[in-house]
Short mmCIF file of C-alpha atoms in Angstrom, two decimals:
data_model
loop_
_atom_site.label_atom_id
_atom_site.label_comp_id
_atom_site.label_asym_id
_atom_site.label_seq_id
_atom_site.Cartn_x
_atom_site.Cartn_y
_atom_site.Cartn_z
CA MET A 9 -72.31 -17.67 26.34
CA SER A 10 -75.24 -17.02 24.10
CA ILE A 11 -74.95 -14.11 21.71
CA HIS A 12 -78.72 -13.88 21.31
CA PRO A 13 -80.30 -10.99 23.17
CA ARG A 14 -82.75 -11.90 25.86
CA SER A 15 -86.29 -12.25 24.68
CA THR A 16 -88.97 -10.09 26.34
CA VAL A 17 -92.46 -11.49 26.78
CA ILE A 18 -95.77 -10.11 28.03
CA THR A 19 -96.97 -12.15 31.01
CA GLY A 20 -99.59 -9.91 32.56
CA ILE A 21 -102.11 -7.31 31.40
CA GLY A 22 -104.02 -4.60 33.24
CA ILE A 23 -106.22 -2.40 31.11
CA ALA A 24 -108.56 0.53 31.75
CA THR A 25 -110.37 1.96 28.74
CA PRO A 26 -113.74 3.46 27.84
CA SER A 27 -114.49 0.07 26.25
CA GLY A 28 -113.97 -1.79 29.46
CA PHE A 29 -111.98 -2.30 32.60
CA GLY A 30 -110.03 -5.54 32.52
CA VAL A 31 -109.05 -7.76 29.62
CA GLU A 32 -112.36 -9.62 29.33
CA ASP A 33 -114.56 -6.51 29.32
CA TYR A 34 -112.26 -4.62 26.97
CA TRP A 35 -112.00 -7.45 24.47
CA SER A 36 -115.66 -8.46 24.48
CA ALA A 37 -116.62 -4.88 23.54
CA THR A 38 -113.72 -4.33 21.13
CA ARG A 39 -114.01 -7.56 19.16
CA ILE A 40 -117.57 -6.66 18.11
CA GLY A 41 -116.92 -2.97 17.49
CA LYS A 42 -118.97 -1.46 20.30
CA ASN A 43 -118.70 2.33 20.39
CA ALA A 44 -117.73 3.86 23.74
CA ILE A 45 -117.60 7.49 22.60
CA GLY A 46 -120.25 9.82 23.99
CA PRO A 47 -120.89 13.36 25.23
CA VAL A 48 -118.38 14.65 27.79
CA SER A 49 -119.90 14.09 31.23
CA ARG A 50 -117.00 14.87 33.53
CA PHE A 51 -117.43 18.63 33.05
CA ASP A 52 -119.74 20.95 31.15
CA ALA A 53 -118.23 20.98 27.66
CA THR A 54 -120.95 23.00 25.96
CA GLY A 55 -118.71 26.05 25.61
CA TYR A 56 -115.82 24.10 24.09
CA ASP A 57 -115.17 23.20 20.46
CA ALA A 58 -114.94 19.45 21.21
CA LYS A 59 -117.93 17.99 22.98
CA LEU A 60 -117.37 14.23 22.79
CA ALA A 61 -114.98 11.95 24.63
CA GLY A 62 -114.22 8.34 25.41
CA GLU A 63 -114.79 8.27 29.17
CA ILE A 64 -114.33 5.42 31.61
CA ALA A 65 -117.65 5.03 33.37
CA ASP A 66 -118.15 3.46 36.78
CA PHE A 67 -114.60 3.81 38.07
CA SER A 68 -114.55 4.63 41.73
CA ALA A 69 -110.97 4.83 42.99
CA PRO A 70 -111.90 4.36 46.70
CA ASP A 71 -113.20 0.88 45.80
CA HIS A 72 -109.66 -0.10 44.83
CA LEU A 73 -107.15 2.14 46.60
CA PRO A 74 -106.48 3.24 50.20
CA GLY A 75 -107.59 6.71 51.32
CA ARG A 76 -104.00 7.88 51.77
CA LEU A 77 -103.34 7.32 48.06
CA ILE A 78 -106.56 8.90 46.81
CA LYS A 79 -105.68 12.27 48.32
CA GLN A 80 -102.31 12.42 46.60
CA THR A 81 -103.15 11.11 43.13
CA ASP A 82 -104.76 12.27 39.90
CA ARG A 83 -107.35 10.11 38.17
CA MET A 84 -104.66 9.07 35.66
CA THR A 85 -102.51 7.65 38.44
CA GLN A 86 -105.46 5.96 40.12
CA LEU A 87 -106.30 4.19 36.87
CA ALA A 88 -102.65 3.21 36.37
CA LEU A 89 -102.31 1.85 39.92
CA VAL A 90 -105.44 -0.26 39.67
CA ALA A 91 -104.37 -1.56 36.24
CA THR A 92 -100.97 -2.43 37.68
CA ASP A 93 -102.59 -4.45 40.47
CA ALA A 94 -104.61 -6.29 37.81
CA ALA A 95 -101.50 -6.89 35.69
CA PHE A 96 -99.57 -8.38 38.61
CA GLU A 97 -102.53 -10.60 39.43
CA ASP A 98 -102.82 -11.67 35.79
CA ALA A 99 -99.11 -12.46 35.72
CA GLY A 100 -99.41 -14.47 38.92
CA VAL A 101 -96.63 -12.47 40.54
CA LYS A 102 -96.83 -10.92 43.97
CA PRO A 103 -94.50 -8.17 45.09
CA GLY A 104 -91.82 -10.10 46.92
CA ASP A 105 -91.83 -13.05 44.52
CA VAL A 106 -89.12 -11.30 42.52
CA ASP A 107 -86.18 -9.50 44.13
CA GLU A 108 -87.05 -5.80 44.41
CA PHE A 109 -83.91 -4.76 42.52
CA ASP A 110 -84.70 -7.14 39.64
CA MET A 111 -88.03 -5.35 39.00
CA GLY A 112 -88.48 -1.98 37.34
CA VAL A 113 -91.20 0.28 36.03
CA VAL A 114 -91.23 2.40 32.86
CA THR A 115 -94.36 4.38 32.07
CA ALA A 116 -95.43 6.99 29.55
CA SER A 117 -97.83 9.87 29.90
CA SER A 118 -98.45 12.81 27.63
CA ALA A 119 -100.20 15.12 30.07
CA GLY A 120 -99.38 13.93 33.60
CA GLY A 121 -101.91 14.50 36.36
CA PHE A 122 -103.63 17.34 34.56
CA GLU A 123 -106.90 17.44 36.48
CA PHE A 124 -105.07 17.42 39.83
CA GLY A 125 -102.96 20.30 38.56
CA GLN A 126 -106.04 22.16 37.41
CA ASN A 127 -107.66 21.94 40.84
CA GLU A 128 -104.52 23.15 42.60
CA LEU A 129 -104.06 26.04 40.15
CA LYS A 130 -107.66 27.02 40.82
CA ARG A 131 -106.87 27.19 44.54
CA LEU A 132 -103.69 29.14 43.90
CA TRP A 133 -105.57 31.68 41.83
CA SER A 134 -108.71 32.03 43.95
CA GLN A 135 -107.46 31.40 47.51
CA GLY A 136 -103.68 31.79 47.58
CA SER A 137 -100.52 29.73 47.64
CA GLN A 138 -101.09 28.37 51.16
CA TYR A 139 -104.13 26.50 49.80
CA VAL A 140 -102.15 24.48 47.24
CA SER A 141 -101.78 20.84 48.29
CA ALA A 142 -98.33 19.61 49.23
CA TYR A 143 -99.03 16.71 46.85
CA GLN A 144 -99.01 19.08 43.89
CA SER A 145 -95.22 18.70 44.20
CA PHE A 146 -95.53 15.39 42.35
CA ALA A 147 -99.16 14.51 41.55
CA TRP A 148 -99.23 16.47 38.26
CA PHE A 149 -95.85 15.29 37.05
CA TYR A 150 -95.30 13.05 34.00
CA ALA A 151 -93.21 10.66 36.08
CA VAL A 152 -95.79 10.25 38.83
CA ASN A 153 -97.10 6.88 37.65
CA SER A 154 -93.65 5.31 37.64
CA GLY A 155 -93.12 6.68 41.15
CA GLN A 156 -96.42 5.57 42.62
CA ILE A 157 -96.34 2.14 40.97
CA SER A 158 -92.84 1.51 42.30
CA ILE A 159 -93.74 2.62 45.84
CA ARG A 160 -96.95 0.59 45.98
CA ASN A 161 -95.33 -2.57 44.66
CA GLY A 162 -91.91 -2.35 46.27
CA ILE A 163 -90.07 -1.99 42.96
CA ARG A 164 -86.51 -0.69 43.24
CA GLY A 165 -84.81 -1.75 40.01
CA HIS A 166 -84.19 0.19 36.78
CA SER A 167 -87.07 2.56 36.16
CA GLY A 168 -87.95 5.53 34.01
CA VAL A 169 -90.56 7.59 32.23
CA VAL A 170 -90.98 8.72 28.64
CA VAL A 171 -93.00 11.61 27.26
CA SER A 172 -93.72 11.43 23.53
CA ASP A 173 -97.49 11.83 23.33
CA GLN A 174 -99.22 8.89 21.66
CA ALA A 175 -95.90 7.23 20.77
CA GLY A 176 -95.09 7.04 24.49
CA GLY A 177 -97.01 3.82 25.11
CA LEU A 178 -94.68 2.04 22.66
CA ASP A 179 -91.54 3.91 23.65
CA ALA A 180 -92.04 2.87 27.28
CA ILE A 181 -92.38 -0.79 26.32
CA ALA A 182 -89.25 -0.50 24.19
CA GLN A 183 -87.32 0.97 27.08
CA ALA A 184 -88.61 -1.81 29.32
CA ARG A 185 -87.27 -4.32 26.80
CA ARG A 186 -83.86 -2.62 26.90
CA GLN A 187 -83.81 -2.92 30.69
CA ILE A 188 -84.69 -6.59 30.47
CA ARG A 189 -81.87 -7.11 27.97
CA LYS A 190 -79.56 -5.48 30.51
CA GLY A 191 -80.58 -8.00 33.14
CA SER A 192 -83.83 -6.92 34.83
CA LYS A 193 -86.20 -9.85 35.34
CA LEU A 194 -89.50 -7.99 35.32
CA ILE A 195 -90.58 -4.52 34.21
CA CYS A 196 -94.05 -2.97 34.56
CA SER A 197 -94.65 -0.85 31.52
CA GLY A 198 -97.34 1.00 29.64
CA GLY A 199 -98.95 4.37 29.04
CA PHE A 200 -101.79 6.23 30.72
CA ASP A 201 -103.54 9.53 30.23
CA ALA A 202 -106.75 10.91 31.70
CA SER A 203 -107.27 14.62 31.32
CA ILE A 204 -110.91 15.06 30.47
CA CYS A 205 -111.13 18.31 32.38
CA PRO A 206 -111.47 21.95 31.24
CA TRP A 207 -107.74 22.65 31.39
CA GLY A 208 -106.94 19.44 29.52
CA TRP A 209 -109.51 20.35 26.91
CA VAL A 210 -108.33 23.88 26.21
CA ALA A 211 -104.74 22.68 26.09
CA GLN A 212 -105.62 20.01 23.53
CA GLN A 213 -107.81 22.29 21.45
CA THR A 214 -104.77 24.37 20.60
CA ASN A 215 -103.51 21.57 18.33
CA GLY A 216 -106.50 22.11 16.06
CA HIS A 217 -106.96 18.37 15.56
CA MET A 218 -109.91 17.66 17.85
CA SER A 219 -113.17 16.72 16.17
CA THR A 220 -115.95 19.23 16.75
CA SER A 221 -118.69 16.82 15.76
CA ASP A 222 -121.39 16.05 18.30
CA ASP A 223 -122.40 12.74 16.71
CA PRO A 224 -120.59 9.85 18.44
CA ASP A 225 -120.81 7.71 15.28
CA ARG A 226 -119.48 10.40 12.92
CA ALA A 227 -116.90 12.21 15.05
CA TYR A 228 -113.73 10.13 14.73
CA LEU A 229 -113.33 8.73 11.21
CA PRO A 230 -109.69 8.03 10.31
CA PHE A 231 -109.06 7.16 6.63
CA ASP A 232 -112.59 8.30 5.75
CA SER A 233 -113.29 11.20 3.33
CA ALA A 234 -115.33 12.70 6.17
CA ALA A 235 -112.36 12.63 8.62
CA ARG A 236 -112.41 15.74 10.73
CA GLY A 237 -110.03 15.12 13.61
CA TYR A 238 -109.93 12.88 16.63
CA VAL A 239 -111.98 12.36 19.77
CA ALA A 240 -109.98 12.26 23.00
CA GLY A 241 -110.35 9.50 25.53
CA GLU A 242 -108.89 8.39 28.85
CA GLY A 243 -107.17 5.27 30.10
CA GLY A 244 -104.35 2.99 29.08
CA ALA A 245 -102.78 -0.38 29.73
CA LEU A 246 -100.06 -1.68 31.98
CA LEU A 247 -98.11 -4.75 30.99
CA ILE A 248 -95.91 -7.05 33.00
CA LEU A 249 -92.89 -7.72 30.79
CA GLU A 250 -90.42 -10.41 31.69
CA ASP A 251 -87.28 -11.95 30.44
CA ALA A 252 -88.58 -15.07 28.70
CA GLU A 253 -86.17 -17.35 30.59
CA ALA A 254 -87.12 -15.83 33.93
CA ALA A 255 -90.81 -16.20 33.09
CA ARG A 256 -90.29 -19.82 32.14
CA ALA A 257 -88.26 -20.47 35.28
CA ARG A 258 -91.04 -19.23 37.54
CA GLY A 259 -93.70 -21.12 35.55
CA ALA A 260 -95.59 -18.07 34.25
CA ARG A 261 -99.14 -19.11 33.38
CA ASN A 262 -99.75 -16.44 30.71
CA VAL A 263 -97.37 -15.68 27.91
CA TYR A 264 -99.31 -13.40 25.60
CA GLY A 265 -96.54 -12.73 23.13
CA GLU A 266 -93.05 -11.46 22.58
CA ILE A 267 -91.93 -7.87 22.06
CA ALA A 268 -90.08 -8.77 18.90
CA GLY A 269 -89.08 -5.47 17.32
CA TYR A 270 -89.14 -1.73 17.70
CA GLY A 271 -88.20 1.36 15.75
CA SER A 272 -88.67 5.05 16.35
CA THR A 273 -87.95 8.11 14.24
CA PHE A 274 -88.57 11.81 14.25
CA ASP A 275 -90.34 13.72 11.50
CA PRO A 276 -88.46 16.32 9.45
CA LYS A 277 -89.17 19.97 10.02
CA PRO A 278 -92.73 20.86 8.92
CA GLY A 279 -92.76 22.45 5.49
CA SER A 280 -89.46 20.85 4.47
CA GLY A 281 -91.28 18.73 1.90
CA ARG A 282 -89.43 15.65 3.09
CA GLU A 283 -91.24 12.40 3.77
CA SER A 284 -92.46 11.75 7.34
CA GLY A 285 -90.36 9.42 9.46
CA LEU A 286 -93.10 6.80 9.83
CA ARG A 287 -92.04 4.49 7.01
CA ARG A 288 -88.50 4.39 8.36
CA ALA A 289 -89.84 3.57 11.86
CA ILE A 290 -91.75 0.62 10.41
CA GLU A 291 -88.68 -0.62 8.52
CA LEU A 292 -86.53 -0.32 11.64
CA ALA A 293 -89.06 -2.29 13.70
CA LEU A 294 -89.28 -5.06 11.10
CA ALA A 295 -85.50 -5.26 10.82
CA ASP A 296 -85.18 -5.37 14.60
CA ALA A 297 -87.67 -8.25 14.69
CA GLY A 298 -85.90 -10.02 11.85
CA LEU A 299 -89.16 -10.16 9.94
CA GLY A 300 -90.16 -9.15 6.43
CA PRO A 301 -93.37 -7.34 5.48
CA GLY A 302 -94.90 -10.69 4.49
CA ASP A 303 -94.55 -11.95 8.07
CA ILE A 304 -96.87 -9.29 9.52
CA ASP A 305 -100.51 -10.37 9.70
CA VAL A 306 -102.09 -7.13 10.88
CA VAL A 307 -101.19 -3.47 11.40
CA PHE A 308 -102.74 -1.47 14.24
CA ALA A 309 -102.71 2.03 12.81
CA ASP A 310 -102.20 5.27 14.69
CA ALA A 311 -105.22 6.58 12.76
CA VAL A 312 -105.32 10.15 13.95
CA GLY A 313 -108.27 11.15 11.76
CA VAL A 314 -106.60 14.27 10.39
CA PRO A 315 -106.56 13.97 6.57
CA GLU A 316 -102.94 14.98 5.93
CA LEU A 317 -101.68 12.68 8.71
CA ASP A 318 -103.91 9.80 7.60
CA ARG A 319 -102.47 10.25 4.10
CA ASP A 320 -98.96 10.05 5.50
CA GLU A 321 -99.74 6.91 7.44
CA ALA A 322 -101.53 5.11 4.60
CA ALA A 323 -98.63 6.00 2.29
CA ALA A 324 -96.07 4.61 4.75
CA ILE A 325 -98.01 1.36 5.19
CA SER A 326 -98.45 0.93 1.42
CA ALA A 327 -94.79 1.75 0.77
CA VAL A 328 -93.60 -1.00 3.10
CA PHE A 329 -96.24 -3.68 2.53
CA GLY A 330 -97.62 -2.86 -0.91
CA PRO A 331 -101.15 -1.71 -1.76
CA TYR A 332 -103.92 -3.59 0.09
CA ALA A 333 -101.32 -6.19 1.13
CA VAL A 334 -101.90 -6.37 4.91
CA PRO A 335 -105.02 -5.94 7.04
CA VAL A 336 -105.00 -2.59 8.86
CA THR A 337 -107.25 -1.72 11.77
CA ALA A 338 -107.87 1.01 14.33
CA PRO A 339 -110.05 -0.18 17.22
CA LYS A 340 -109.33 3.13 18.92
CA THR A 341 -112.20 4.47 16.80
CA MET A 342 -114.36 3.01 19.61
CA THR A 343 -112.56 4.66 22.53
CA GLY A 344 -111.13 7.85 21.13
CA ARG A 345 -107.43 8.58 21.38
CA LEU A 346 -106.01 7.79 24.79
CA HIS A 347 -102.72 9.56 24.00
CA ALA A 348 -99.87 7.69 25.73
CA GLY A 349 -102.45 5.11 26.80
CA ALA A 350 -103.59 4.35 23.27
CA SER A 351 -100.57 2.55 21.94
CA SER A 352 -100.15 0.27 24.92
CA VAL A 353 -103.86 -0.57 24.60
CA ASP A 354 -103.19 -1.36 20.93
CA VAL A 355 -100.42 -3.74 21.99
CA VAL A 356 -102.98 -5.52 24.16
CA ALA A 357 -105.44 -5.62 21.25
CA ALA A 358 -102.66 -7.07 19.08
CA VAL A 359 -101.85 -9.96 21.42
CA LEU A 360 -105.55 -10.66 21.97
CA SER A 361 -105.96 -10.77 18.17
CA MET A 362 -103.25 -13.42 18.08
CA ARG A 363 -104.89 -15.36 20.87
CA GLU A 364 -108.32 -15.38 19.26
CA GLY A 365 -107.43 -15.27 15.58
CA LEU A 366 -109.65 -12.27 15.09
CA ILE A 367 -108.92 -8.69 14.02
CA PRO A 368 -111.21 -6.13 15.68
CA PRO A 369 -112.80 -3.61 13.32
CA THR A 370 -112.28 0.06 12.61
CA THR A 371 -115.76 1.34 13.40
CA ASN A 372 -117.99 3.78 11.52
CA VAL A 373 -115.38 4.36 8.79
CA THR A 374 -115.85 4.08 5.05
CA LEU A 375 -112.40 3.91 3.49
CA ALA A 376 -111.73 6.93 1.26
CA PRO A 377 -110.80 5.94 -2.32
CA GLU A 378 -107.46 7.73 -2.08
CA TYR A 379 -106.05 5.22 0.43
CA ASP A 380 -104.79 1.89 -0.90
CA ILE A 381 -104.82 0.04 2.42
CA ASP A 382 -106.87 -3.01 3.40
CA LEU A 383 -108.75 -1.38 6.29
CA VAL A 384 -110.82 -3.79 8.37
CA VAL A 385 -114.10 -1.88 8.54
CA GLY A 386 -117.56 -2.72 9.77
CA TYR A 387 -117.02 -6.22 11.13
CA PRO A 388 -114.24 -8.14 12.84
CA ARG A 389 -112.22 -10.37 10.54
CA THR A 390 -111.00 -13.85 11.37
CA ALA A 391 -107.34 -14.29 10.58
CA SER A 392 -104.36 -16.28 11.72
CA VAL A 393 -102.33 -13.60 13.48
CA ARG A 394 -98.78 -14.68 14.25
CA ALA A 395 -97.16 -11.25 14.24
CA ALA A 396 -98.64 -7.76 14.49
CA LEU A 397 -97.26 -4.28 13.95
CA VAL A 398 -98.48 -1.44 16.18
CA LEU A 399 -97.96 2.15 15.04
CA ALA A 400 -98.15 5.30 17.11
CA ARG A 401 -97.42 8.91 16.31
CA GLY A 402 -97.08 11.70 18.82
CA ILE A 403 -97.77 15.37 18.30
CA GLY A 404 -94.43 17.02 17.76
CA GLY A 405 -93.08 14.52 15.25
CA PHE A 406 -92.70 11.24 17.14
CA ASN A 407 -93.09 8.01 15.16
CA SER A 408 -92.88 4.61 16.83
CA ALA A 409 -93.51 1.10 15.56
CA LEU A 410 -93.54 -2.09 17.60
CA VAL A 411 -93.75 -5.72 16.50
CA VAL A 412 -95.35 -8.33 18.74
CA ARG A 413 -95.36 -11.99 17.83
CA GLY A 414 -96.61 -15.19 19.33
CA THR A 415 -94.21 -17.33 21.29
CA PRO A 416 -93.56 -20.84 20.04
CA MET B 1298 -113.97 33.81 72.31
CA SER B 1299 -111.44 31.13 73.01
CA GLN B 1300 -110.29 28.83 70.29
CA GLU B 1301 -108.90 25.39 70.97
CA PHE B 1302 -107.23 22.91 68.67
CA THR B 1303 -108.64 19.52 69.66
CA LEU B 1304 -107.98 15.93 68.64
CA THR B 1305 -111.25 16.05 66.68
CA ASP B 1306 -109.93 19.00 64.69
CA LEU B 1307 -106.63 17.26 64.04
CA LYS B 1308 -108.33 14.07 62.83
CA ARG B 1309 -110.56 16.04 60.48
CA ILE B 1310 -107.58 17.91 59.05
CA LEU B 1311 -105.56 14.72 58.61
CA LEU B 1312 -108.46 13.09 56.76
CA GLU B 1313 -109.15 16.11 54.54
CA GLY B 1314 -105.53 16.70 53.67
CA ALA B 1315 -103.97 13.28 53.52
CA GLY B 1316 -106.66 10.65 54.00
CA ALA B 1317 -106.16 7.60 56.17
CA ASP B 1318 -104.53 4.26 55.62
CA GLU B 1319 -106.59 1.14 55.79
CA GLY B 1320 -105.86 -0.57 59.05
CA VAL B 1321 -105.39 2.71 60.93
CA ASP B 1322 -108.29 3.64 63.19
CA LEU B 1323 -108.05 7.36 63.84
CA ASP B 1324 -110.96 7.02 66.24
CA GLY B 1325 -108.94 4.69 68.43
CA ASP B 1326 -106.56 5.81 71.14
CA ILE B 1327 -104.02 7.60 68.96
CA LEU B 1328 -102.91 10.48 71.21
CA ASP B 1329 -99.54 8.90 71.91
CA THR B 1330 -99.03 7.03 68.64
CA GLU B 1331 -96.35 8.60 66.46
CA PHE B 1332 -97.60 10.09 63.20
CA GLU B 1333 -95.23 7.86 61.30
CA ASN B 1334 -96.90 4.80 62.79
CA LEU B 1335 -100.28 6.21 61.77
CA GLY B 1336 -99.06 6.17 58.16
CA TYR B 1337 -98.25 9.86 57.74
CA GLU B 1338 -94.91 10.57 56.09
CA SER B 1339 -93.24 13.96 55.82
CA LEU B 1340 -95.28 15.23 52.88
CA ALA B 1341 -98.58 14.31 54.53
CA LEU B 1342 -97.43 16.20 57.64
CA LEU B 1343 -96.38 19.18 55.53
CA GLU B 1344 -99.89 19.25 54.09
CA THR B 1345 -101.40 18.86 57.57
CA GLY B 1346 -99.27 21.69 58.94
CA SER B 1347 -100.24 24.06 56.16
CA ARG B 1348 -103.92 23.29 56.71
CA ILE B 1349 -103.59 24.02 60.43
CA GLU B 1350 -101.80 27.29 59.64
CA ARG B 1351 -104.44 28.60 57.27
CA GLU B 1352 -107.40 27.42 59.34
CA TYR B 1353 -106.15 28.94 62.59
CA GLY B 1354 -104.30 31.90 61.13
CA ILE B 1355 -101.03 30.95 62.77
CA SER B 1356 -97.55 30.20 61.57
CA LEU B 1357 -95.84 26.92 62.48
CA ASP B 1358 -92.08 26.38 62.66
CA ASP B 1359 -90.60 24.24 59.91
CA ASP B 1360 -89.61 21.64 62.49
CA ILE B 1361 -92.99 21.49 64.23
CA PHE B 1362 -93.41 17.82 63.29
CA ALA B 1363 -89.81 16.97 64.05
CA ASP B 1364 -90.28 18.30 67.58
CA ASN B 1365 -93.77 16.85 68.03
CA LEU B 1366 -93.99 13.23 66.92
CA THR B 1367 -97.40 12.43 68.41
CA PRO B 1368 -100.88 14.00 68.29
CA ARG B 1369 -100.75 14.80 72.03
CA SER B 1370 -97.54 16.73 71.70
CA LEU B 1371 -98.73 18.53 68.56
CA LEU B 1372 -102.00 19.60 70.22
CA VAL B 1373 -100.07 21.18 73.07
CA ALA B 1374 -97.68 22.95 70.71
CA VAL B 1375 -100.42 24.31 68.45
CA ASN B 1376 -102.61 25.41 71.36
CA ARG B 1377 -99.68 27.34 72.77
CA LEU B 1378 -99.68 29.40 69.56
CA LEU B 1379 -103.40 30.16 69.57
CA PRO B 1380 -104.64 33.49 70.94
CA GLN B 1381 -105.47 33.14 74.64
CA SER B 1382 -109.09 33.61 75.62
CA LEU B 1383 -109.88 36.81 77.48
CA PRO B 1384 -111.76 36.73 80.78
CA ALA B 1385 -115.45 37.36 80.27
#
């Protein structure tokens, strides 16, 4: 019997972001640094502090999903379901190809079906409880994507949901890898959020970290001296993860990369003066992957755009890798922060970087002199990417780090 | 004025509350097709029942859909609860 743990590989990708729907659209915009941030159009944001967002244009759920599902789902779930269909297609797997108990689903969401919840609360308040949809019983819930994906695709194996804000997209993938190590053959995993609605906006504004700029090219500037917060966006990515042996056995046509390492930590109490947990998360992920700092060819930063948090992140990266020692990028500057969706999108960007040998740029940013990191600004950079580190931090103190590497 | 709950009303309420599955033609002959076979599970029927209640100002028993598995049977049961029309 082998003592090596099973290896988990990415065999299918479904992605829905402001920069594009589907791998080709997303990557063709991202690789050249095309900005997808613009004025909020989904509601009138003039009275709110934050007026810009990364919105997914031209998504019409009825084009992709049956009427019965539309009535019972939030936009977030609709995006996740359509991305899941795309991921299965990309993986070349049809429900039924794999035993239903050998497949699972683990998703992350930081807000759940917020807009659905908003509409039902409006009815409760203005018309009365008998006007609240029966579907409110689950449509708003954090776990709804795992539930709907499993029902639609006949998945009955180990499943779950994680809620850790932006870190969730990595935490879900890590949990999927644990399930595969325990014997599952295939897990659908990723993060999604979509709450560009008044309730979502006021809830987010309370964190004080949203950019109030109304200039799409100057609003979200992580690691820049002009950093003034983040712009929120919507979307995410759904990955088909498989046990490498099982993928090989079925002749999987796409193997984008291996989930090689993962680490997560929690920050100390604010004001304690102790170092954030991010550096330790990075070290745990590298150790888990069996790689040293010199083996990592690019870091996808969390890049929140809040000066004290940027400082923390740059310090953690420099502490592990050394000053200016590894290229760092944040393509989410083009989409805004997708919360739980962002980090799974960054995992996609990381494997596409490996595939093409090109690091997408951090857009609009001029690196502040105080940060000693090699930020890829302005233009994409060609590079041989064999292993990438993806970082994500969630509001509340979550730090996660994930290593992806190419498969031999 | 008399009020009647018709198949047209039921179809509208089903569509507004729960939508319709592809492959199910609500305009076909559905009077004796069980709701389950039309793609409506318990939650969809709960939503449908609550919409009928608020639109017609009546109260339905919790087991209304357990006792009435088809549109025809439901129409009869709901109409029995509606106020009877008075002679002109």
